Coordinates of C-alpha atoms in Angstrom, one line a residue:
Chain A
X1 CA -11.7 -84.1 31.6
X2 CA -12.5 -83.9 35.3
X3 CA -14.5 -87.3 36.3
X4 CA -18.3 -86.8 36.9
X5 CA -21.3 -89.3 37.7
X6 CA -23.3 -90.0 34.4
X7 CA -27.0 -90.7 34.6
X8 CA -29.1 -92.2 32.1
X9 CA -32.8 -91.5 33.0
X10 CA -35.5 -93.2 30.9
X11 CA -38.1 -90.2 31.3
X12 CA -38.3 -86.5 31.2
X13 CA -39.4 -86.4 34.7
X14 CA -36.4 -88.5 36.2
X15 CA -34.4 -86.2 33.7
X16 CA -35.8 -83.1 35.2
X17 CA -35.2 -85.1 39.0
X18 CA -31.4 -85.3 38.2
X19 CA -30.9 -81.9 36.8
X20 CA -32.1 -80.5 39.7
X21 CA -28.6 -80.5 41.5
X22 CA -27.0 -77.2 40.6
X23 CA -23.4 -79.2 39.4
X24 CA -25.8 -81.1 36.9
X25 CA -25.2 -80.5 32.9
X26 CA -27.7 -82.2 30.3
X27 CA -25.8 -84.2 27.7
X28 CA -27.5 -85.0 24.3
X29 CA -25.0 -85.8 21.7
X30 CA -22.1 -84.8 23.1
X31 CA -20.5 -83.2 20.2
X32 CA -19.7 -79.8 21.8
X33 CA -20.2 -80.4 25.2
X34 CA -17.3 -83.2 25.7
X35 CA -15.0 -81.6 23.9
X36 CA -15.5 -78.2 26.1
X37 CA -15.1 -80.5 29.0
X38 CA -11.7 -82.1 27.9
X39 CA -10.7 -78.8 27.8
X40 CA -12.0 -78.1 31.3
X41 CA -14.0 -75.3 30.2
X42 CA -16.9 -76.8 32.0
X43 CA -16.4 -79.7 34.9
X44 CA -20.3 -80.8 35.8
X45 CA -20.4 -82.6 38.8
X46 CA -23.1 -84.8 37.3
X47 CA -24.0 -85.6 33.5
X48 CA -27.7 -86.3 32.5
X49 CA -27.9 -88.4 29.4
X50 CA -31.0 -87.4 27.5
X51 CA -30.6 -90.3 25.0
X52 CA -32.1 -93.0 26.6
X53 CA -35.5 -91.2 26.3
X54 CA -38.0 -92.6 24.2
X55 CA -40.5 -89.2 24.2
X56 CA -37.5 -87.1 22.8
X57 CA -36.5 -89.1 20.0
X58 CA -38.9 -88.8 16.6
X59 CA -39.9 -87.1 13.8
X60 CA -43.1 -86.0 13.1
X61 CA -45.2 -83.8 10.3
X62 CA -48.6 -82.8 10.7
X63 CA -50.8 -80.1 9.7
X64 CA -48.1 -78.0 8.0
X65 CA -46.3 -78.7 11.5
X66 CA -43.0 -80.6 11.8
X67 CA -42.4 -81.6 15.3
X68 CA -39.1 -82.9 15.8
X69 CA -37.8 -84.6 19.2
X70 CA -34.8 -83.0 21.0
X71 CA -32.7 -86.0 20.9
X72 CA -33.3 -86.4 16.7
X73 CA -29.6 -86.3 15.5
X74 CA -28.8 -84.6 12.8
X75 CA -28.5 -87.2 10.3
X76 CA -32.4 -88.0 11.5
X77 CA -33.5 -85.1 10.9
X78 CA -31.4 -85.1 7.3
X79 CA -33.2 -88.3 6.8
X80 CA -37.0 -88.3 8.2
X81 CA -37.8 -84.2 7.5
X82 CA -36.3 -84.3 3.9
X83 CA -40.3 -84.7 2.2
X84 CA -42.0 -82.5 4.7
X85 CA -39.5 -79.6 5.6
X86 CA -36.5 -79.8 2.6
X87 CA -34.7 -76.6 3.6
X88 CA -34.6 -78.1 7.2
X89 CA -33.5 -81.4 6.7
X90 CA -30.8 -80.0 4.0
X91 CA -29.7 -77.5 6.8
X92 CA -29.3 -80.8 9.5
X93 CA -27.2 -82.7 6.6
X94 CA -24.3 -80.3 6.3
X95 CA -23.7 -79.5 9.6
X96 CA -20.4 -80.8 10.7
X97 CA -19.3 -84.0 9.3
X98 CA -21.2 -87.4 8.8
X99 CA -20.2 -88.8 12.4
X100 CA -21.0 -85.7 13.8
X101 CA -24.5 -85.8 12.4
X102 CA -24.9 -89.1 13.9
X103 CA -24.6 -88.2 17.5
X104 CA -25.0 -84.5 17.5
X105 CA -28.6 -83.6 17.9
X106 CA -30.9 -80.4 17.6
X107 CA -32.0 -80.2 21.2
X108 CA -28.4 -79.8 22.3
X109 CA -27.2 -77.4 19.4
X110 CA -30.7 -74.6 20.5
X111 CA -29.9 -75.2 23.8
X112 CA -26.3 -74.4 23.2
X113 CA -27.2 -71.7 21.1
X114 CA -23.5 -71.4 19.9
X115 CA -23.5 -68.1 17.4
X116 CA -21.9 -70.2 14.8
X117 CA -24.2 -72.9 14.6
X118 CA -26.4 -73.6 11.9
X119 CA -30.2 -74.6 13.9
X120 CA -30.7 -71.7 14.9
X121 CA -30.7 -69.7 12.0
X122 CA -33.6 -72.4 11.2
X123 CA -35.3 -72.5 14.1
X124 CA -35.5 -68.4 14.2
X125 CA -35.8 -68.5 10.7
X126 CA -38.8 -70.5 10.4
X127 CA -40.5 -68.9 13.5
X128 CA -40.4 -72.2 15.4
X129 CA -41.7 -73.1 18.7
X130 CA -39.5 -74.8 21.1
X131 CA -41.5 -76.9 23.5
X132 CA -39.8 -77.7 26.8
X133 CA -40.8 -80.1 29.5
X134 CA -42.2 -76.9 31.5
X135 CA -43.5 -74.5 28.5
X136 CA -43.4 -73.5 24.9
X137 CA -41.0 -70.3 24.1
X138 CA -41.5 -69.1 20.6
X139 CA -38.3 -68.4 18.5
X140 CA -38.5 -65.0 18.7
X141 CA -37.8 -64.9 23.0
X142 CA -35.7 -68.0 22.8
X143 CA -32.0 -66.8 21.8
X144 CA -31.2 -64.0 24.3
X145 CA -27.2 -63.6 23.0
X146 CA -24.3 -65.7 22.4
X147 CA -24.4 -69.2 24.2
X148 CA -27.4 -67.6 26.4
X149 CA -31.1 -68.6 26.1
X150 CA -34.6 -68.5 27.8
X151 CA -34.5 -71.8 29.3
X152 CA -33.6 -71.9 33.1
X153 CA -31.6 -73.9 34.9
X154 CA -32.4 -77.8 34.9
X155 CA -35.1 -77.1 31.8
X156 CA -35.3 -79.0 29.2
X157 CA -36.2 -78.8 25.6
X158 CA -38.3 -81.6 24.6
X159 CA -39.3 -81.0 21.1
X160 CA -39.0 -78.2 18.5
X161 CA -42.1 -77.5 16.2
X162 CA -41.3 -76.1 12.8
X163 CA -44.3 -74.5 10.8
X164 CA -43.4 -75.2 7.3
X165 CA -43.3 -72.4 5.0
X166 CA -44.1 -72.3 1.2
X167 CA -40.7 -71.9 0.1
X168 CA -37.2 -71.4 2.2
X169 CA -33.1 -72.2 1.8
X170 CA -30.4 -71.7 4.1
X171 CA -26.8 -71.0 2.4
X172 CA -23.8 -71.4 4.6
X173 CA -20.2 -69.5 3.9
X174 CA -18.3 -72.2 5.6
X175 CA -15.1 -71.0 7.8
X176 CA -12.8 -73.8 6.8
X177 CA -11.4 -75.3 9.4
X178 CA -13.7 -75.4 11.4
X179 CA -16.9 -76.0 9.2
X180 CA -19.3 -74.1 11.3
X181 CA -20.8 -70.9 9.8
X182 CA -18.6 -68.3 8.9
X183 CA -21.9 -66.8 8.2
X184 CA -25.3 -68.6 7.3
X185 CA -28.6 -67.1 5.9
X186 CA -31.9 -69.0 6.6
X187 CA -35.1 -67.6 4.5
X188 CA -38.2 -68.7 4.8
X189 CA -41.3 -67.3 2.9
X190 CA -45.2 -67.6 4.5
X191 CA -48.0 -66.7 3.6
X192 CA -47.9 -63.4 5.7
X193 CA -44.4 -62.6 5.0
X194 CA -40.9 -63.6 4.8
X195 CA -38.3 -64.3 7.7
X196 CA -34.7 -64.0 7.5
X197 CA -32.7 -65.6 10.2
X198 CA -28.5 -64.7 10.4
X199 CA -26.4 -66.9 12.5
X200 CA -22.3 -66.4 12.6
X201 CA -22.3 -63.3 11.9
X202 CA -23.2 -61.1 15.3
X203 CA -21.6 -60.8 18.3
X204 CA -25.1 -60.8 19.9
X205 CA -25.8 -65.0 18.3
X206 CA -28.2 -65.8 15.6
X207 CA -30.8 -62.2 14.4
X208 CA -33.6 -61.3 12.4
X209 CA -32.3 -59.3 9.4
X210 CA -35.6 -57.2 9.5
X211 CA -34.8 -54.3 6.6
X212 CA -34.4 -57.9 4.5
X213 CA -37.8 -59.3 5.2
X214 CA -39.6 -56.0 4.6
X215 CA -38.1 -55.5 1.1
X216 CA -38.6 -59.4 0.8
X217 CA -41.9 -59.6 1.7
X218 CA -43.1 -57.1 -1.1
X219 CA -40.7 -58.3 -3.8
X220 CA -39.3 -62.3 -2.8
X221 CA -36.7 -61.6 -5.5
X222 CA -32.6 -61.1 -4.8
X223 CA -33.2 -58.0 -6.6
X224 CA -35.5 -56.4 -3.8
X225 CA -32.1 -56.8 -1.3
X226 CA -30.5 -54.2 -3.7
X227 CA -29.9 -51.4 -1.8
X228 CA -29.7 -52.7 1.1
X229 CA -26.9 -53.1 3.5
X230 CA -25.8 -54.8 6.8
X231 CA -24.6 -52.5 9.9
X232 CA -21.1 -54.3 10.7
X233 CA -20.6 -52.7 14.4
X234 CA -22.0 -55.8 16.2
X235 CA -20.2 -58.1 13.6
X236 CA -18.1 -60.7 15.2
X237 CA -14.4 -60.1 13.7
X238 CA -11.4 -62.7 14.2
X239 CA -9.0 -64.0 11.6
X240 CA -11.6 -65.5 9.8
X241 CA -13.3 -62.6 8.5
X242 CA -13.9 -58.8 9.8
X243 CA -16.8 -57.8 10.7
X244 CA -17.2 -55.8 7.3
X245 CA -16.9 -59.0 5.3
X246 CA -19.5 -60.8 7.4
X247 CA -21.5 -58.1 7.0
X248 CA -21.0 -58.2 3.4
X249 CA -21.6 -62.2 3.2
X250 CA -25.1 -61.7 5.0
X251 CA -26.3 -59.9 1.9
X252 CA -24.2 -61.9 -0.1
X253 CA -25.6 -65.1 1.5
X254 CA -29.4 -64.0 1.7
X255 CA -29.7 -63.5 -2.2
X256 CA -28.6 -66.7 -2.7
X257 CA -30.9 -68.3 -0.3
X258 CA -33.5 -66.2 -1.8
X259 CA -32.4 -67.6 -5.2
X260 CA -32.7 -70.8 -4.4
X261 CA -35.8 -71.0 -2.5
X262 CA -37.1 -70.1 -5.6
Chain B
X1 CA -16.3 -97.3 38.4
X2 CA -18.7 -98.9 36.3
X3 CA -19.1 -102.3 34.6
X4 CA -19.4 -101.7 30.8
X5 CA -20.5 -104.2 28.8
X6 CA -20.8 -104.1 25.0
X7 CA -20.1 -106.4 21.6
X8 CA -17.2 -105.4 19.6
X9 CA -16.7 -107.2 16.3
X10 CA -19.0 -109.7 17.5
X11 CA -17.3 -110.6 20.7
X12 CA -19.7 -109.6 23.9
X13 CA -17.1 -107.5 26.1
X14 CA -16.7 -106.2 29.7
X15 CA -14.6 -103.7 31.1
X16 CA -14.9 -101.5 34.5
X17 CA -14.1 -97.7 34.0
X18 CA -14.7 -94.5 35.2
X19 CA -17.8 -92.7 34.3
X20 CA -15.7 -90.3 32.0
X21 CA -14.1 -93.2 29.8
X22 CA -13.9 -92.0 26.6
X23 CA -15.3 -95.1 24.2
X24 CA -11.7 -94.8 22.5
X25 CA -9.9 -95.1 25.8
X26 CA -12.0 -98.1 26.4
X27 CA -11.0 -99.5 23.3
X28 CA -7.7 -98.9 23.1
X29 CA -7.0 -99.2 26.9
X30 CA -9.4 -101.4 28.3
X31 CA -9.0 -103.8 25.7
X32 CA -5.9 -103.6 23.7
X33 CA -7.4 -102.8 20.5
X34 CA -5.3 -99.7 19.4
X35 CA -6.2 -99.9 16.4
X36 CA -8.5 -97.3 16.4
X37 CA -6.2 -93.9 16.8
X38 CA -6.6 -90.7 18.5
X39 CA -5.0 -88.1 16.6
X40 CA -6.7 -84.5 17.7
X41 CA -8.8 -85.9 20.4
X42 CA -11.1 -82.7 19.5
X43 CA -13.5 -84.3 17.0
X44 CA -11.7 -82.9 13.8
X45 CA -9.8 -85.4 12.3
X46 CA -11.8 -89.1 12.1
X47 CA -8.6 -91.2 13.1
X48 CA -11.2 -92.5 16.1
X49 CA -14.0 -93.2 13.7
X50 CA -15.8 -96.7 15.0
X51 CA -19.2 -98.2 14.2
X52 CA -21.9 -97.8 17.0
X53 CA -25.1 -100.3 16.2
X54 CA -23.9 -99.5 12.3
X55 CA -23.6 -95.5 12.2
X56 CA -20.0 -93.7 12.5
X57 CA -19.3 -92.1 15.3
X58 CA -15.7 -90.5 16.7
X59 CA -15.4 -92.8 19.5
X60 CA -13.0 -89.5 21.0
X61 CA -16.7 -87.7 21.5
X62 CA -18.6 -90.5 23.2
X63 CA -18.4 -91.7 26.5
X64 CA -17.8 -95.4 26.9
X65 CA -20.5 -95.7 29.3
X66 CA -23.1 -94.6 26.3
X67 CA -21.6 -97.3 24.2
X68 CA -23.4 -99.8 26.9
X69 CA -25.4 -102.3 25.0
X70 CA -24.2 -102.1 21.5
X71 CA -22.6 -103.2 18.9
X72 CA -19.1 -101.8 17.9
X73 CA -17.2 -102.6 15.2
X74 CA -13.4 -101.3 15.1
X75 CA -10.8 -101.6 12.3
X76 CA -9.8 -104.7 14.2
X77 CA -12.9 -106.2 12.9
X78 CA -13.1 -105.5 9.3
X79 CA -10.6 -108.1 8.1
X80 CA -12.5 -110.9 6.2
X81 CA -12.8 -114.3 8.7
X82 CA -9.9 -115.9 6.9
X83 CA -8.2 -113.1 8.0
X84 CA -7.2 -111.6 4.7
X85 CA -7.9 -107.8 3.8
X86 CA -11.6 -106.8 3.1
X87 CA -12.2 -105.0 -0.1
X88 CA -12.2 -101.4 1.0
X89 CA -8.7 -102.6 3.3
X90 CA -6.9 -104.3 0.1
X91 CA -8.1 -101.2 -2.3
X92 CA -6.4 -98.9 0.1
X93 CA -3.2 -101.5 -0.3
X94 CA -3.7 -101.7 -4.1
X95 CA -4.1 -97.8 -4.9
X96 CA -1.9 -96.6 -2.3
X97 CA -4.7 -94.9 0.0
X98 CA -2.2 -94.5 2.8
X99 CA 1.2 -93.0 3.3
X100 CA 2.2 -92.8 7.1
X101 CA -1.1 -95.1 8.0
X102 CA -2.4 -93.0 11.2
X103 CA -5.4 -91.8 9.4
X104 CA -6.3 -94.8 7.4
X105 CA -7.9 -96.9 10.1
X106 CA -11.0 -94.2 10.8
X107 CA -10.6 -93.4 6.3
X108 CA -11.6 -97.4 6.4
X109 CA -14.0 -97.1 8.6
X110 CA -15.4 -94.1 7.2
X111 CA -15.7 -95.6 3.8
X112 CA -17.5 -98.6 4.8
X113 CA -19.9 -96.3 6.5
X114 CA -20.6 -94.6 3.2
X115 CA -20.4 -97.6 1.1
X116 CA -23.0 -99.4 3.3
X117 CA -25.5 -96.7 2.2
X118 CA -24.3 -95.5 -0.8
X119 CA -23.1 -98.7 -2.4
X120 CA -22.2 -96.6 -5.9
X121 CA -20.6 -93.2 -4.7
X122 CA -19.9 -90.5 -7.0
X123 CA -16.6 -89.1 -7.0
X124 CA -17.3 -85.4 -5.7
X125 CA -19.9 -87.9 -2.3
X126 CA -16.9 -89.7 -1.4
X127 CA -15.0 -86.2 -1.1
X128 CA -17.6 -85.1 0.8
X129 CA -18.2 -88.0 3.2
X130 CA -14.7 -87.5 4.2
X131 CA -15.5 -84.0 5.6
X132 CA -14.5 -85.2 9.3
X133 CA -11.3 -87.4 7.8
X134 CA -8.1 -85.4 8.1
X135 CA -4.7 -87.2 6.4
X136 CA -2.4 -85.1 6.3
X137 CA 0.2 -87.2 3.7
X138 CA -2.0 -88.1 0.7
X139 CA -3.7 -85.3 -0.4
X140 CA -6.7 -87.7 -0.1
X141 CA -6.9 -88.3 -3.8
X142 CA -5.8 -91.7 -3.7
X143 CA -7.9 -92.8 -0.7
X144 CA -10.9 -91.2 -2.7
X145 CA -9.8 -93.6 -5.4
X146 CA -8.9 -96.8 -3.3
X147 CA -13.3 -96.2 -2.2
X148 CA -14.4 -95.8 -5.8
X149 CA -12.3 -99.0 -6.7
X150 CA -13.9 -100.4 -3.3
X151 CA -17.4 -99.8 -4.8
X152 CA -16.4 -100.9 -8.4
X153 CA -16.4 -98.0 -9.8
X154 CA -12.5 -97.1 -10.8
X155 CA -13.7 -96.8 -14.2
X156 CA -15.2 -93.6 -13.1
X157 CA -11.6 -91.9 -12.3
X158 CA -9.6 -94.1 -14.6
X159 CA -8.6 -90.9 -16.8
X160 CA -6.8 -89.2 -13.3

């Protein structure tokens, strides 16, 4: 790993102050970010470290809301969201590994938006509204393709607001060694329908199976996703899994969640 | 170069290093406790598992420099004061939890992590606890059995 400065501001506005400098990179946990540096994949001139701010940290549920700060690590968010959001907190507590959970956090897996990683199924998936220390960008004009988002350089996500929906499960297929998504299914039934959110599977990052809600929303059964298929020409294929069997797991995957959302 | 102070099993510390000190290079380099082992250096395989202020964390994927302030404990540290083994270290010894030893110092670690929250494990929550611990000799079923013994509950796999 190339050497760099590290900050550690104590607000969002000295946060924002440091980031300003193109060579600048945002670090929140750390758990993808170093690694990609000791590979020399990236080589920031200057690291921001977003954990020494007290407005980012915090987990909150109100009004059928739950707001959770940016820097809330994983196992927080396994912990403090279990009552008011279970499907979210149970998504936060098998990602990675336990020491992963305790640095990694959700702010710097969205903002990552790796296509493998579970959030953002969730955050899609539940229609979420992620709150930066310039705007809000709804879920829906937040993941713009694999490792690429909405937020501009130097912007940075503060909070992420989860409505909570009446019923909802993710189910993961695990790739093994790695233990990121070989493909992972979020669904999440409202009142005015049902969303079902895909991550590991495309080429293009986490997506809206939309064929799946529609049939869902009329019938919230696994037997309304008969029928049904996946297109597999955008499928990511590697040794893993082709595209065809991802395509097949997103189905697969989907009626379980469906299942056992209940 | 930056001054970095934090406590490691209990004794307040201070070391100078670079901004991109890795908290295991500071342990192991800065001060001699090597102990704690870096075996992929990529976050897979836990042989760099430490406590920060209490939680595990793979001191591989955390800068030194964020360490600043707390309180680390290390394999080094996990000996009783008399200096004999702890009870999670002496069940490793007593069920044969180790074979080559590189793991076993982040498996200890990990186990006391678990066992501090989860004083009465079930079999199939130690197995999965140990997600991030890679050892590559055991077959991990008798470091799965030196933690249930470690949380008095050998009993429970007694029939394996």
């Amino acid at each position: 790993m190339y050497n760099f400065e590290l900050v550690k501001p104590k607000t969002i506005d000295e946060a924002v102050a440091a980031l300003a400098d193109e060579e600048a990179q945002a670090l929140s946990g750390g758990q993808t970010l170093l690694p990609t540096m000791k590979q020399r994949l990236a080589a920031p001139d200057r690291l921001v470290s977003l954990a020494n701010i007290a407005e980012l940290q915090g987990v909150s549920a109100t009004g059928g809301v739950v707001t959770i700060g940016a820097a809330a690590t994983h196992a927080t968010v396994a912990e403090k969201a279990a009552s008011a959001y279970p499907a979210l907190a149970a998504l936060a507590g098998h990602i990675g590994d336990p020491a992963v959970r305790n640095r990694g956090t959700i702010g710097g897996s969205v903002a990552n938006n790796d296509p493998s990683a579970c959030y953002p199924a969730a955050v899609l998936g539940s229609g979420a509204t992620i709150v930066t220390n310039a705007r809000e960008i709804a879920a829906d004009d937040f993941f713009e393709g694999m490792f690429s988002t909405a937020l501009d350089e130097g912007e940075i996500i503060t909070a992420v607001k989860f409505p909570v929906p009446e019923a909802a499960n993710y189910r993961k297929f695990i790739q093994p060694a790695s233990r990121f998504a070989l493909v992972g299914v979020f669904v999440a039934r409202f009142a005015d329908g049902v969303r079902v959110a895909v991550t590991g599977a495309s080429n293009d990052g986490v997506f809206r199976w939309s064929e799946a809600e529609k049939a869902l929303s009329g019938d919230f059964s696994a037997a309304a996703l008969e029928g049904l298929s996946v297109a597999s020409d955008d499928m990511i294929s590697d040794i893993h899994g082709t595209a065809e069997y991802r395509a097949h797991l997103v189905k697969v995957l989907t009626a379980r969640a469906v299942k056992a959302a209940g | 170069m930056t001054k970095i102070n934090m406590t490691v099993n209990g004794r307040a510390v201070s070391a100078e290093a670079e901004d991109r000190t890795l908290l295991v290079e500071f342990l192991r380099s800065g001060l001699n406790l090597t102990g704690t082992h870096v075996g992929c250096d990529t976050s897979q395989c836990g042989a760099c598992l430490v406590h920060v202020n209490g939680e595990a964390v793979k001191s591989c994927t955390m800068l030194a420099a964020e360490a600043e302030g707390a309180e680390v404990t290390t394999i080094e540290g996990m000996a009783n004061a008399d200096g004999s083994l702890s009870t999670i270290q002496a069940a490793f010894q007593e069920h044969h939890g180790l074979q080559c030893g590189f793991c076993t110092p982040g498996m200890v670690m990990s186990a006391a992590a678990l066992l501090k929250d989860n004083p009465k494990p079930s079999e199939a929550e130690v197995r999965d606890y140990l997600e991030g611990n890679i050892c590559r000799c055991t077959g991990y079923h008798n470091i799965v059995k030196a933690i249930m013994a470690a949380s008095g509950q050998l009993d429970a796999i007694a029939a394996e």
